[in-house]
Coordinates of C-alpha atoms in Angstrom, one line a residue:
G1 CA 134.6 -153.4 60.9
G2 CA 135.6 -153.0 57.3
D3 CA 137.6 -150.3 55.7
D4 CA 136.7 -147.0 57.4
G5 CA 139.4 -145.0 55.7
A6 CA 141.5 -144.6 58.8
V7 CA 145.0 -143.5 58.4
P8 CA 147.6 -145.8 60.0
R9 CA 149.3 -144.4 63.1
G10 CA 152.4 -142.4 62.3
R11 CA 151.4 -141.5 58.7
L12 CA 151.5 -137.7 58.0
M13 CA 148.6 -136.0 56.3
S14 CA 148.1 -132.3 55.5
F15 CA 145.4 -130.0 54.3
G16 CA 144.6 -126.3 54.1
K17 CA 146.3 -123.5 52.3
G18 CA 149.3 -124.8 50.4
D19 CA 151.3 -121.6 49.6
H20 CA 155.1 -121.9 49.9
G21 CA 154.9 -125.7 49.5
K22 CA 154.3 -126.0 53.2
L23 CA 151.8 -128.9 52.8
G24 CA 154.6 -131.2 51.5
H25 CA 153.0 -132.2 48.2
L26 CA 154.7 -131.9 44.8
D27 CA 152.0 -129.5 43.5
D28 CA 153.7 -126.5 45.2
S29 CA 150.9 -124.3 46.3
D30 CA 147.7 -126.2 45.6
N31 CA 145.3 -126.0 48.5
K32 CA 144.0 -129.3 49.9
M33 CA 140.4 -129.3 51.1
T34 CA 140.7 -132.7 52.7
P35 CA 143.5 -134.5 54.6
T36 CA 145.9 -135.9 52.0
L37 CA 148.8 -138.3 52.7
V38 CA 152.2 -136.7 52.4
D39 CA 153.7 -139.2 49.9
A40 CA 157.4 -138.4 50.6
L41 CA 156.9 -139.6 54.2
A42 CA 154.4 -142.4 53.5
Y43 CA 156.8 -145.1 54.8
E44 CA 158.1 -143.1 57.8
D45 CA 156.6 -143.4 61.3
V46 CA 156.2 -139.7 62.1
Y47 CA 156.0 -138.9 65.8
L48 CA 156.4 -135.1 65.9
V49 CA 155.1 -132.3 63.6
G50 CA 155.6 -128.5 63.6
S51 CA 154.1 -126.1 61.2
L52 CA 153.8 -122.3 60.5
S53 CA 152.4 -120.2 57.8
T54 CA 155.5 -120.7 55.6
H55 CA 157.0 -124.0 56.4
S56 CA 156.6 -127.4 58.2
M57 CA 158.7 -130.0 59.8
A58 CA 158.3 -133.6 60.9
V59 CA 160.3 -136.1 62.9
S60 CA 160.6 -139.8 62.4
R61 CA 163.1 -142.4 63.5
S62 CA 165.0 -141.5 60.3
G63 CA 165.5 -137.9 61.4
V64 CA 164.1 -134.4 61.0
Y65 CA 162.4 -133.4 57.7
T66 CA 161.6 -129.9 56.7
W67 CA 159.8 -128.3 53.7
G68 CA 158.2 -125.1 52.5
N69 CA 159.8 -121.6 52.3
G70 CA 163.5 -121.7 53.0
D71 CA 164.0 -118.0 53.3
K72 CA 166.5 -117.0 56.1
H73 CA 167.8 -120.6 56.1
R74 CA 164.8 -121.6 58.2
L75 CA 164.7 -125.2 56.9
G76 CA 168.2 -126.1 58.0
H77 CA 169.5 -127.3 54.6
G78 CA 172.1 -124.5 54.2
T79 CA 170.2 -122.7 51.5
T80 CA 167.3 -120.4 51.1
A81 CA 165.5 -122.5 48.5
K82 CA 162.0 -123.7 48.8
E83 CA 161.5 -127.4 49.3
Y84 CA 158.2 -128.7 48.0
V85 CA 158.4 -132.1 49.6
P86 CA 159.9 -133.1 53.0
R87 CA 163.7 -133.3 52.9
L88 CA 165.9 -134.8 55.5
V89 CA 168.0 -132.3 57.5
R90 CA 171.4 -133.8 57.2
A91 CA 172.9 -131.7 60.1
M92 CA 170.5 -133.6 62.4
R93 CA 171.7 -137.1 61.5
D94 CA 173.4 -139.1 64.1
K95 CA 172.2 -136.8 66.9
P96 CA 170.3 -137.8 70.0
P97 CA 166.5 -138.5 69.5
V98 CA 164.4 -135.4 69.0
V99 CA 161.9 -134.8 71.7
G100 CA 160.3 -131.5 70.5
V101 CA 160.1 -129.2 67.4
A102 CA 159.0 -125.7 66.8
C103 CA 158.8 -123.4 63.7
D104 CA 159.5 -119.7 63.7
L105 CA 159.7 -117.1 60.9
N106 CA 163.4 -116.2 61.7

C-alpha cells in the first residue's frame, strides 16, 4: 500500500551515460545515476524502446520518436542535427502500427 514510487506503465525513464543527448533530457550530456522520467514523453504511452551508444527511439500510439546524435541522418528527421529531447519522426505518421524498432550506427 501507499506510494512506493512506482512508475505508471508506459512511462519512459532513462539513466546512465548521457553523452549525445541520448537519454532524452534537456541537459544534453548529463549522466543520470537513477532512473529519471523523460519529460517530453511524460504523457505518452510508450510501448517500444530502442537505444544505442549514440541515440534512442521510442514508440507510442502517437508515433515514433527519436533523439540523440543525428549524424548520418540516423534519427529520421532529414537532418544530421542532435536532438536533446524526443522528437516525433514525421515520415512515420499515418503509417501502420510499429511492431519493432532497432538502432544502428549507420
